[in-house]
Coordinates of C-alpha atoms in Angstrom, one line a residue:
Chain N
M1 CA -20.4 -34.2 -21.5
T2 CA -21.9 -35.1 -18.7
D3 CA -24.7 -36.7 -18.7
T4 CA -27.3 -35.0 -16.8
S5 CA -30.6 -34.7 -17.4
V6 CA -31.0 -31.3 -15.7
P7 CA -33.3 -28.8 -17.5
A8 CA -31.3 -25.4 -18.5
A9 CA -31.3 -23.4 -15.5
P10 CA -34.9 -21.5 -14.9
G11 CA -33.9 -18.7 -12.9
P12 CA -31.5 -17.3 -10.8
T13 CA -32.9 -18.2 -7.6
D14 CA -33.0 -21.6 -8.4
R15 CA -29.4 -21.3 -7.7
N16 CA -30.1 -21.6 -4.1
I17 CA -32.4 -24.4 -3.8
P18 CA -29.9 -27.6 -4.2
R19 CA -27.1 -26.0 -3.2
G20 CA -28.5 -24.5 0.1
K21 CA -29.3 -28.2 1.3
R22 CA -26.1 -29.8 1.3
G23 CA -25.8 -30.1 5.1
A24 CA -23.1 -29.1 7.8
L25 CA -21.0 -28.5 5.0
R26 CA -21.8 -24.5 5.0
W27 CA -21.5 -24.6 9.0
W28 CA -18.0 -25.7 8.8
V29 CA -17.4 -22.8 5.9
L30 CA -18.7 -20.3 8.4
A31 CA -17.0 -21.3 11.3
F32 CA -13.5 -21.3 9.4
L33 CA -13.9 -18.0 7.9
F34 CA -14.8 -16.3 11.5
A35 CA -11.9 -18.4 13.0
F36 CA -9.7 -16.9 10.2
L37 CA -11.2 -13.2 11.0
A38 CA -10.6 -13.7 14.5
F39 CA -6.9 -14.6 13.6
M40 CA -6.8 -11.4 11.4
L41 CA -8.4 -9.1 14.0
A42 CA -6.7 -10.8 16.8
P43 CA -3.5 -8.4 17.5
I44 CA -5.9 -5.6 17.4
F45 CA -8.2 -7.2 19.9
L46 CA -5.2 -8.0 22.2
A47 CA -4.1 -4.6 22.1
L48 CA -7.2 -3.1 23.4
N49 CA -7.5 -5.8 26.0
N50 CA -4.5 -4.9 27.4
A51 CA -4.1 -1.4 27.0
I52 CA -6.5 -0.7 29.7
K53 CA -5.6 -3.1 32.3
T54 CA -3.0 -2.7 35.1
A55 CA 0.4 -3.9 35.2
T56 CA -0.2 -6.7 37.7
D57 CA -3.3 -7.8 36.3
Y58 CA -1.4 -8.4 33.2
A59 CA 1.0 -10.2 34.9
T60 CA -0.5 -12.5 36.6
N61 CA -3.5 -13.0 34.5
G62 CA -1.9 -12.9 31.0
P63 CA -2.4 -11.2 27.9
L64 CA -5.6 -13.2 27.1
A65 CA -7.9 -13.1 29.9
L66 CA -10.3 -10.0 29.9
P67 CA -9.3 -7.2 32.5
Q68 CA -9.9 -7.4 35.7
S69 CA -9.1 -3.8 36.5
F70 CA -9.6 -0.8 34.5
T71 CA -6.7 2.0 34.5
V72 CA -6.3 4.3 31.4
E73 CA -2.6 5.2 33.1
G74 CA -1.1 3.5 30.3
L75 CA -2.8 5.7 27.4
L76 CA -2.4 8.9 29.2
G77 CA 1.0 8.2 30.3
F78 CA 2.0 7.6 26.5
W79 CA -0.1 10.1 25.1
S80 CA 1.8 12.8 27.3
Y81 CA 4.8 11.4 27.1
V82 CA 5.1 11.8 23.6
D83 CA 2.9 14.6 23.4
F84 CA 0.4 12.6 21.0
T85 CA -1.8 15.7 20.6
S86 CA 0.9 16.9 18.4
K87 CA 1.7 14.3 16.7
I88 CA -2.1 13.5 15.6
W89 CA -2.3 17.7 14.5
N90 CA 1.3 17.1 12.3
S91 CA -0.3 14.2 10.9
L92 CA -3.7 15.8 10.4
L93 CA -2.3 18.6 8.9
L94 CA 0.1 16.9 6.5
S95 CA -2.6 14.2 4.9
A96 CA -5.4 16.9 4.4
A97 CA -2.3 19.4 2.6
V98 CA -1.8 16.4 0.7
A99 CA -4.8 15.5 -0.2
L100 CA -6.1 19.0 -1.2
F101 CA -3.0 19.7 -2.8
G102 CA -2.4 16.1 -4.7
V103 CA -5.9 16.2 -6.1
I104 CA -5.5 19.9 -7.3
L105 CA -2.5 19.1 -9.0
S106 CA -3.5 15.6 -10.6
L107 CA -6.4 17.8 -12.1
L108 CA -4.5 20.0 -13.7
N109 CA -2.0 17.6 -15.2
A110 CA -4.6 15.0 -16.0
Y111 CA -6.8 18.3 -18.1
A112 CA -3.5 18.6 -19.9
I113 CA -3.3 15.1 -20.6
G114 CA -6.9 13.9 -20.8
V115 CA -8.5 16.8 -22.4
G116 CA -6.0 18.9 -23.9
R117 CA -4.2 15.5 -25.6
I118 CA -1.1 17.7 -25.8
R119 CA 1.6 15.4 -27.4
G120 CA 3.7 13.3 -25.7
G121 CA 1.0 12.8 -22.8
R122 CA 1.3 9.2 -22.7
A123 CA 5.0 9.5 -22.1
T124 CA 4.6 11.9 -19.7
L125 CA 2.2 9.5 -17.7
V126 CA 5.0 6.6 -18.2
I127 CA 7.3 8.9 -16.4
L128 CA 5.4 9.9 -14.0
L129 CA 4.6 6.2 -12.9
L130 CA 8.3 5.3 -13.5
G131 CA 8.8 8.2 -10.2
I132 CA 6.6 6.7 -8.0
M133 CA 7.5 3.0 -8.8
I134 CA 11.4 3.8 -7.9
P135 CA 12.5 2.7 -4.1
Q136 CA 12.2 6.4 -2.4
E137 CA 15.8 5.1 -1.1
S138 CA 17.1 6.5 -4.2
L139 CA 15.7 9.9 -3.4
V140 CA 15.7 10.2 -0.1
Y141 CA 19.3 11.6 0.4
P142 CA 19.1 13.8 -1.8
L143 CA 15.9 14.8 -1.1
Y144 CA 17.3 15.4 2.8
Y145 CA 20.2 17.4 1.0
L146 CA 18.0 20.0 -0.4
A147 CA 15.5 20.3 2.2
K148 CA 18.4 21.0 4.6
S149 CA 19.9 23.3 1.8
S150 CA 16.4 25.3 0.9
G151 CA 15.8 25.9 4.6
L152 CA 12.9 23.4 4.6
Y153 CA 14.6 20.8 6.6
D154 CA 12.4 19.9 10.0
S155 CA 9.6 21.9 8.6
L156 CA 6.2 19.9 7.3
W157 CA 6.2 22.0 4.2
A158 CA 9.2 19.4 2.8
P159 CA 6.9 16.4 3.2
I160 CA 3.9 18.4 1.9
I161 CA 5.5 19.4 -1.5
I162 CA 7.4 15.8 -1.8
F163 CA 3.9 13.9 -1.1
T164 CA 1.9 16.0 -3.0
V165 CA 4.3 15.2 -6.0
L166 CA 4.7 11.3 -5.4
Q167 CA 0.8 11.1 -5.0
S168 CA -0.6 12.9 -8.1
A169 CA 1.6 10.7 -10.1
F170 CA -1.1 8.0 -9.5
G171 CA -3.8 10.6 -9.2
T172 CA -2.3 12.0 -12.7
Y173 CA -2.7 8.4 -14.3
L174 CA -6.3 7.8 -12.8
L175 CA -7.7 11.0 -13.9
S176 CA -6.4 11.2 -17.5
A177 CA -7.8 7.8 -18.1
V178 CA -11.3 9.1 -16.8
M179 CA -10.9 12.3 -18.9
T180 CA -10.1 10.5 -22.0
T181 CA -13.7 9.0 -21.8
F182 CA -15.2 12.6 -20.8
P183 CA -17.9 13.1 -23.6
H184 CA -16.8 15.1 -26.0
E185 CA -20.3 17.0 -26.3
I186 CA -20.1 18.6 -23.0
L187 CA -17.0 20.2 -23.7
E188 CA -17.9 21.2 -26.8
A189 CA -20.8 22.8 -25.7
A190 CA -19.1 24.5 -23.0
R191 CA -16.9 25.8 -25.7
V192 CA -19.8 27.2 -27.8
D193 CA -20.9 29.2 -24.7
G194 CA -17.8 31.0 -24.7
A195 CA -16.3 28.7 -22.0
N196 CA -12.5 29.5 -21.7
R197 CA -10.2 26.3 -21.0
W198 CA -10.1 27.3 -17.4
Q199 CA -13.8 27.7 -17.0
I200 CA -14.2 24.5 -18.3
L201 CA -11.9 22.9 -16.3
W202 CA -13.2 24.5 -13.4
Y203 CA -16.9 24.7 -14.1
V204 CA -17.8 21.2 -16.3
V205 CA -15.0 19.1 -15.3
T206 CA -14.4 19.2 -11.9
P207 CA -18.0 18.8 -10.8
I208 CA -18.6 15.8 -12.8
L209 CA -15.4 14.3 -11.5
R210 CA -16.4 15.1 -8.1
P211 CA -16.9 11.6 -6.5
T212 CA -13.8 10.2 -8.1
L213 CA -12.0 13.1 -6.6
A214 CA -13.5 12.4 -3.2
V215 CA -11.6 8.9 -3.7
L216 CA -8.5 9.9 -4.8
A217 CA -8.5 12.6 -1.9
T218 CA -9.3 9.7 0.6
F219 CA -6.3 7.5 -1.0
F220 CA -3.9 10.4 -0.9
F221 CA -4.9 11.3 2.9
I222 CA -4.7 7.6 4.3
W223 CA -1.4 7.0 2.1
T224 CA 0.3 10.2 3.4
W225 CA -0.6 9.3 7.3
N226 CA 0.7 6.0 6.8
E227 CA 4.2 7.1 4.9
F228 CA 6.9 6.2 7.0
L229 CA 10.7 6.9 5.7
I230 CA 10.3 10.4 4.3
P231 CA 8.9 11.8 7.1
L232 CA 11.4 9.9 9.3
V233 CA 14.5 11.3 7.4
L234 CA 12.9 14.8 7.0
L235 CA 10.8 15.6 10.5
V236 CA 13.5 15.2 13.2
S237 CA 12.5 17.6 16.0
N238 CA 9.8 15.8 18.1
A239 CA 7.4 19.0 18.0
N240 CA 7.3 17.9 13.9
Q241 CA 7.3 14.2 13.9
T242 CA 3.9 12.6 12.8
V243 CA 2.2 9.6 14.3
S244 CA 3.4 6.9 12.4
V245 CA 7.3 8.3 12.5
A246 CA 6.7 8.7 16.7
M247 CA 5.6 4.8 16.7
G248 CA 8.4 3.8 14.9
A249 CA 10.6 5.6 17.3
L250 CA 9.0 3.6 19.9
S251 CA 10.5 0.3 18.7
G252 CA 11.4 -2.0 21.8
Q253 CA 11.6 0.8 24.2
Y254 CA 9.0 -0.5 26.5
V255 CA 9.7 -4.2 26.5
S256 CA 9.1 -3.9 30.2
Q257 CA 6.5 -2.2 30.2
P258 CA 3.9 -4.4 28.2
T259 CA 0.7 -2.5 29.1
I260 CA 2.1 0.6 27.7
T261 CA 2.9 -0.8 24.6
A262 CA -0.3 -2.2 24.3
A263 CA -1.8 1.3 25.0
A264 CA 0.9 3.2 22.2
A265 CA 0.0 0.7 19.9
L266 CA -4.0 1.3 20.8
L267 CA -3.1 4.8 20.1
G268 CA -2.1 4.3 17.0
I269 CA -4.6 2.5 15.6
T270 CA -7.4 4.3 16.5
P271 CA -7.2 7.0 13.9
T272 CA -7.2 4.5 11.6
I273 CA -10.2 2.7 12.8
I274 CA -11.9 5.8 12.6
F275 CA -10.9 6.7 9.1
F276 CA -11.7 3.3 8.4
L277 CA -15.4 3.6 9.5
I278 CA -15.3 7.3 7.6
F279 CA -14.1 6.0 4.2
Q280 CA -15.2 2.2 4.1
R281 CA -17.5 2.8 1.4
T282 CA -15.0 5.3 -0.7
L283 CA -12.1 2.7 0.3
T284 CA -13.3 -0.3 -1.2
K285 CA -14.8 1.3 -4.1
G286 CA -11.8 3.3 -4.9
V287 CA -9.9 0.0 -4.7
V288 CA -11.3 -1.2 -7.7
V289 CA -10.9 2.2 -9.6
G290 CA -7.2 2.1 -8.4
A291 CA -6.1 -1.5 -9.4
V292 CA -8.1 -2.3 -12.4
K293 CA -7.7 1.0 -14.5
Chain U
M1 CA -10.8 21.0 -42.2
A2 CA -6.8 22.0 -42.5
M3 CA -8.2 25.3 -40.4
Q4 CA -9.4 23.2 -38.1
T5 CA -6.5 20.9 -37.5
T6 CA -4.4 23.8 -36.9
L7 CA -6.7 25.1 -34.7
R8 CA -6.6 22.3 -32.6
R9 CA -2.9 22.2 -32.7
R10 CA -2.6 25.7 -31.1
S11 CA -5.4 24.6 -28.5
S12 CA -3.4 21.6 -27.7
S13 CA -0.1 23.4 -26.9
A14 CA -2.1 26.1 -24.9
Y15 CA -2.6 22.9 -22.4
W16 CA 0.9 22.7 -21.3
L17 CA 0.4 25.6 -19.4
Y18 CA -2.0 23.3 -17.1
L19 CA 1.0 20.9 -17.2
F20 CA 3.7 23.3 -15.9
P21 CA 3.5 22.8 -12.1
G22 CA 3.4 19.1 -12.3
L23 CA 6.1 18.8 -14.4
F24 CA 8.5 21.5 -12.4
G25 CA 7.3 19.5 -9.0
F26 CA 8.0 16.4 -10.7
L27 CA 11.5 17.8 -11.7
I28 CA 12.3 19.1 -8.1
V29 CA 11.0 16.3 -6.3
V30 CA 12.0 13.3 -8.8
G31 CA 14.2 14.3 -11.5
I32 CA 17.0 15.9 -9.9
P33 CA 17.4 13.8 -6.6
F34 CA 17.4 10.9 -8.9
L35 CA 20.1 12.3 -10.9
M36 CA 21.8 13.6 -8.1
N37 CA 21.4 10.1 -6.3
I38 CA 23.2 8.6 -9.3
G39 CA 25.9 10.9 -9.4
V40 CA 26.6 10.5 -5.6
S41 CA 26.8 6.7 -6.0
F42 CA 30.0 7.4 -8.5
T43 CA 31.4 9.4 -5.4
S44 CA 33.2 8.9 -2.0
W45 CA 31.2 11.3 0.3
R46 CA 30.4 12.2 4.2
G47 CA 27.4 14.2 3.3
I48 CA 29.7 17.5 4.0
G49 CA 32.2 19.1 1.5
M50 CA 32.6 18.2 -2.1
P51 CA 32.0 14.3 -3.2
K52 CA 35.1 13.1 -4.5
F53 CA 34.8 10.9 -7.8
V54 CA 35.8 7.1 -7.3
G55 CA 34.5 5.7 -10.3
L56 CA 32.7 2.4 -10.2
A57 CA 34.6 1.9 -6.9
N58 CA 31.4 1.8 -4.8
Y59 CA 29.7 -0.7 -7.6
A60 CA 32.7 -3.1 -7.2
R61 CA 32.5 -3.1 -3.4
L62 CA 29.0 -3.7 -3.6
I63 CA 29.3 -6.7 -5.7
A64 CA 31.7 -8.1 -3.1
D65 CA 30.1 -7.4 -0.3
S66 CA 28.1 -10.4 1.6
A67 CA 25.9 -8.2 3.1
F68 CA 24.5 -6.9 0.1
W69 CA 23.8 -10.2 -1.7
M70 CA 22.4 -11.3 1.9
S71 CA 19.6 -8.5 1.4
L72 CA 18.8 -9.6 -2.2
E73 CA 17.8 -13.3 -1.0
H74 CA 16.2 -11.6 1.8
T75 CA 13.8 -9.6 -0.9
L76 CA 13.2 -13.0 -2.7
F77 CA 12.0 -14.1 0.7
F78 CA 9.6 -10.9 0.6
V79 CA 8.2 -11.5 -2.7
V80 CA 7.0 -14.9 -1.3
A81 CA 5.8 -13.4 1.8
M82 CA 4.2 -10.0 0.4
A83 CA 3.1 -11.3 -3.5
V84 CA 2.8 -15.1 -3.8
V85 CA 1.4 -16.3 -0.3
P86 CA -1.3 -13.7 0.1
T87 CA -2.0 -14.0 -3.4
L88 CA -3.0 -17.2 -2.9
I89 CA -4.8 -17.2 0.5
S90 CA -6.8 -14.3 -0.9
L91 CA -7.5 -16.1 -4.4
L92 CA -9.5 -18.8 -2.4
V93 CA -10.9 -16.6 0.2
A94 CA -12.3 -14.5 -2.4
S95 CA -13.9 -17.0 -4.1
V96 CA -15.0 -18.9 -1.0
L97 CA -17.0 -15.4 -0.4
F98 CA -18.1 -15.1 -3.6
D99 CA -18.9 -18.4 -5.0
Y100 CA -20.5 -19.7 -1.8
I101 CA -20.9 -17.2 1.4
S102 CA -22.5 -14.6 -0.7
V103 CA -24.7 -17.5 -2.3
R104 CA -25.9 -19.1 0.9
F105 CA -25.7 -16.2 3.8
G106 CA -26.1 -13.3 1.5
Q107 CA -24.1 -10.3 0.1
G108 CA -23.7 -8.7 3.4
L109 CA -22.2 -11.1 5.6
S110 CA -19.8 -11.6 2.4
S111 CA -19.0 -7.8 2.8
F112 CA -18.4 -8.1 6.4
F113 CA -15.7 -10.1 6.0
R114 CA -14.2 -8.6 3.5
A115 CA -14.3 -5.4 5.6
G116 CA -12.8 -7.4 8.6
Y117 CA -9.9 -8.9 6.7
Y118 CA -8.9 -5.8 5.1
L119 CA -8.8 -3.7 8.2
P120 CA -4.7 -4.7 9.0
Q121 CA -4.1 -3.5 5.0
I122 CA -4.9 -0.1 5.9
L123 CA -2.7 0.2 9.6
P124 CA 0.3 2.4 9.5
I125 CA 3.1 0.0 9.1
S126 CA 5.1 1.2 12.3
V127 CA 2.2 1.0 14.0
A128 CA 2.0 -2.7 12.8
G129 CA 5.1 -2.9 13.5
V130 CA 5.1 -2.2 17.3
L131 CA 2.0 -4.3 17.4
W132 CA 3.5 -7.1 16.6
G133 CA 7.2 -6.4 18.1
W134 CA 5.1 -6.4 21.6
I135 CA 3.6 -9.7 20.6
L136 CA 6.7 -11.4 19.3
N137 CA 9.2 -10.0 22.0
P138 CA 10.8 -12.7 24.1
H139 CA 8.7 -11.9 27.2
G140 CA 5.6 -10.9 24.4
V141 CA 2.0 -11.5 24.5
L142 CA 2.7 -15.1 22.2
N143 CA 5.1 -16.5 24.2
M144 CA 2.8 -16.0 27.2
I145 CA 0.4 -17.8 25.7
L146 CA 2.7 -20.4 24.9
E147 CA 3.5 -21.1 28.3
A148 CA 0.3 -20.8 29.8
T149 CA -1.5 -23.4 27.5
G150 CA 1.2 -26.0 28.2
L151 CA 3.1 -25.5 24.9
G152 CA 6.2 -23.9 26.5
G153 CA 8.5 -25.8 24.4
L154 CA 7.4 -24.2 21.6
V155 CA 8.4 -20.7 22.8
G156 CA 10.7 -19.0 20.8
N157 CA 12.9 -15.7 20.7
W158 CA 10.6 -15.0 17.3
L159 CA 12.4 -11.7 16.4
G160 CA 15.8 -12.3 18.3
D161 CA 16.9 -15.8 16.9
P162 CA 18.4 -15.4 13.1
D163 CA 16.8 -18.2 12.0
L164 CA 12.8 -17.1 13.1
A165 CA 13.5 -13.5 12.7
I166 CA 12.9 -13.5 9.0
L167 CA 10.2 -15.9 9.0
S168 CA 8.5 -13.9 11.8
V169 CA 8.3 -10.3 10.1
G170 CA 7.5 -12.1 6.5
F171 CA 4.8 -13.7 8.5
V172 CA 3.8 -9.9 9.5
M173 CA 3.6 -9.1 5.9
V174 CA 1.4 -11.8 4.9
W175 CA -0.9 -10.7 7.8
L176 CA -0.7 -7.2 6.3
Q177 CA -1.1 -7.7 2.6
I178 CA -4.0 -10.6 2.7
G179 CA -6.7 -7.4 2.4
Y180 CA -5.0 -5.8 0.2
S181 CA -5.5 -8.5 -2.9
L182 CA -8.5 -9.9 -1.3
V183 CA -10.6 -6.7 -1.7
V184 CA -9.1 -6.4 -5.5
F185 CA -10.1 -9.7 -6.1
M186 CA -13.8 -9.3 -4.9
A187 CA -14.0 -6.3 -7.2
G188 CA -13.3 -8.4 -9.8
L189 CA -15.2 -11.3 -9.6
A190 CA -18.1 -9.0 -9.2
R191 CA -17.9 -8.2 -12.8
V192 CA -18.0 -12.0 -13.5
D193 CA -21.2 -12.9 -14.9
P194 CA -22.9 -15.4 -12.3
S195 CA -24.6 -17.2 -14.7
L196 CA -21.1 -18.6 -15.6
Y197 CA -21.1 -20.3 -11.9
E198 CA -25.0 -21.6 -12.4
A199 CA -24.1 -23.4 -15.5
S200 CA -21.2 -25.2 -14.7
E201 CA -22.5 -26.0 -11.2
L202 CA -25.1 -27.3 -13.4
D203 CA -22.8 -29.2 -15.5
G204 CA -21.6 -30.9 -12.2
A205 CA -18.5 -29.1 -11.3
G206 CA -18.0 -28.9 -7.7
F207 CA -16.4 -25.7 -6.0
L208 CA -12.7 -26.2 -6.7
Q209 CA -13.3 -26.9 -10.5
R210 CA -15.4 -23.7 -10.6
F211 CA -12.0 -22.1 -8.6
W212 CA -10.0 -23.7 -11.3
Y213 CA -11.7 -23.4 -14.4
I214 CA -13.5 -20.0 -13.7
T215 CA -12.0 -18.1 -11.1
I216 CA -8.8 -18.1 -11.8
P217 CA -8.7 -17.1 -15.8
M218 CA -11.3 -14.7 -15.0
L219 CA -9.1 -12.8 -12.5
K220 CA -6.2 -13.1 -14.8
P221 CA -5.9 -9.2 -15.1
E222 CA -6.4 -8.6 -11.7
I223 CA -3.9 -11.6 -10.5
F224 CA -1.2 -9.4 -12.6
V225 CA -1.8 -6.1 -11.3
I226 CA -1.6 -7.4 -7.8
G227 CA 1.6 -9.6 -8.8
L228 CA 2.8 -6.4 -10.0
T229 CA 2.4 -4.1 -7.4
T230 CA 3.0 -6.4 -4.2
T231 CA 6.4 -7.7 -6.1
I232 CA 7.6 -4.0 -6.5
A233 CA 6.1 -3.4 -2.9
A234 CA 8.5 -6.3 -1.6
L235 CA 11.5 -4.9 -3.3
K236 CA 11.1 -1.3 -1.3
V237 CA 10.3 -3.3 2.3
F238 CA 11.7 -0.6 4.8
A239 CA 9.4 0.3 7.8
P240 CA 8.8 -3.1 9.5
V241 CA 12.3 -4.0 9.1
Y242 CA 12.9 -0.8 11.0
V243 CA 10.5 -1.0 13.3
M244 CA 10.9 -4.5 14.3
T245 CA 14.5 -5.7 14.0
N246 CA 16.6 -3.1 12.7
G247 CA 18.2 -5.3 10.0
G248 CA 19.3 -7.7 12.8
P249 CA 19.9 -9.9 14.6
N250 CA 23.3 -10.2 12.7
N251 CA 22.1 -8.8 9.4
A252 CA 18.9 -11.7 9.6
T253 CA 16.5 -9.5 8.1
L254 CA 18.6 -6.9 6.5
V255 CA 16.7 -5.5 3.2
P256 CA 18.0 -3.2 0.3
S257 CA 16.3 -0.5 1.2
F258 CA 17.6 -0.6 5.1
F259 CA 20.9 -1.7 3.7
S260 CA 21.1 2.1 1.8
F261 CA 19.4 4.1 4.7
Y262 CA 22.2 2.6 7.1
H263 CA 25.0 4.1 5.2
F264 CA 23.0 7.2 4.3
F265 CA 22.5 7.8 8.1
S266 CA 24.4 5.9 10.6
T267 CA 27.5 5.2 8.6
V268 CA 27.5 8.1 6.3
R269 CA 28.8 6.7 3.8
V270 CA 26.5 8.5 1.5
G271 CA 28.6 7.0 -2.0
Y272 CA 27.8 3.6 -0.9
G273 CA 24.5 4.3 0.1
A274 CA 23.7 5.4 -2.9
A275 CA 25.2 2.8 -4.9
V276 CA 22.5 0.3 -3.0
A277 CA 20.0 2.3 -3.9
T278 CA 20.7 2.9 -7.3
A279 CA 21.2 -1.2 -7.7
Q280 CA 18.1 -2.1 -6.0
T281 CA 16.7 1.0 -8.3
A282 CA 17.7 -0.9 -11.5
I283 CA 16.0 -4.4 -10.3
T284 CA 13.0 -3.0 -9.4
I285 CA 12.7 -1.2 -13.1
V286 CA 14.1 -4.5 -14.7
L287 CA 11.2 -6.5 -13.0
A288 CA 8.7 -4.5 -13.7
A289 CA 9.5 -4.2 -16.9
V290 CA 9.6 -8.0 -17.7
F291 CA 6.3 -8.2 -15.8
L292 CA 4.6 -5.8 -18.0
W293 CA 5.8 -7.5 -20.9
V294 CA 4.3 -10.8 -19.9
Q295 CA 1.2 -9.0 -19.4
S296 CA 1.6 -7.5 -22.8
R297 CA 2.1 -11.3 -24.3
Q298 CA -0.6 -12.8 -22.1
T299 CA -3.1 -10.3 -23.6
E300 CA -2.4 -10.4 -27.2
E301 CA -2.5 -14.4 -26.7
G302 CA -5.9 -13.8 -25.3
D303 CA -7.2 -11.9 -28.5
H304 CA -6.0 -14.7 -30.8
D305 CA -8.1 -17.0 -28.9

């Protein structure tokens, strides 16, 4: 249609030459993206910037000025006030347990559906997925009631069991999709060698799926770390609360002490940043796995 | 042949054993509580003693309750703030990163931006709530900055003014959600053949044309997945409202999840709370079904082309 007498593209590197020379625009685009990045990260930077100031410094120089003073009083004060060590420990325990048990449960479910091709496998998957789609509000009161009557109320075991089951629905969905495409020859060969179903799962399937299992465990860990409603309802006593719940309970408590709130926010952010740095690769790769089947 | 089939079927049923723990757990954690919740929604119950059967009374009250309708209106607003706006922004940003930045400045820079934009997404929502509550409260960071820069006229009670509160919470949700859709769109673009962009560029298509005629059609599956997952997430918003506004001021940020939570644990009208939760669940399932139906029709049409 367009009358361009340009010859067919000779090679991929050619693309850079005409485009790269279009002048100042590229720097404007870059500047805009950096401005957008600054905006996205500004709240986090502000928390860091003000968590280490004294209250007077904050009041006189404002939240944007770089610290003229340095104090860890806010951080330490908040840490000991909410007993942050125990919050971190509870969150770690809960998230790690769910990551481990959730992956095992997903593996067992997916083995039956993906490799075993049991009848009703697809229907089972749909029901599991419906289970995680429905709002947790429609489960939370009965779960609260059941936890109370079974003595698991205010124990980490209640959310561990609940999240293991809830997270494994997604895990089952993902892993059974992967296992359906599992090379049949390998399974057949193992069978011929006399391996039973359990051995095939444990010695053949699991090692091959290890990278996917790692992604899944990472997801489960972070999702559980961030969960709010169910831990809020089930873990009442201070000693059993998670980081997420402790943060939520804070709302508006320190309006008059902005540097302490900044310190609290910073403490809440820090574990996530650490996970982000550790899991960055797995995470960004994993979203692909999770979203596009 | 026949023997093989029977063998296969026998072995297939043995695999049920592996599904047993998962199904048992699902029954305890989802199945039974879900049915209990529906059952309770037909009763009047204070959480102790025997629930008293009241038929559809809770639902009749629900339909007449203006607070419930208000919470649904807010849900619509959150669909815009969590599904529509972040999707539009990240479509544009993803295509700039893919079709412009990584071509001119290299893949590394594009990955750097992606990682930076993604960070808010993995913060626990309650932490994000504390952070933004600190920024948006009347004596908070935003108002201090506005005053210091001579924009004192713009100072507002961002979370305390009924007209502003929902906009503020919605804004925070946009901030939180951008990273999720961006990462998914970037991943989707990775499977697009770059020569498509090169060819269209040689044909004289500008950035916006490539965006409209290549990027958007190519990302259709991702847009659907994102649309579905973020819409469902919008129907369930709880933590940001709980942490930042507690549903207030004057129910200005009330959402169904907070509404049922409030009746479960504050007024202890458990039956009524259960009715709210059941209605919310029904809406969620209907919406998801519509979404999936539209999606399957779309893919069918695509196959006919």
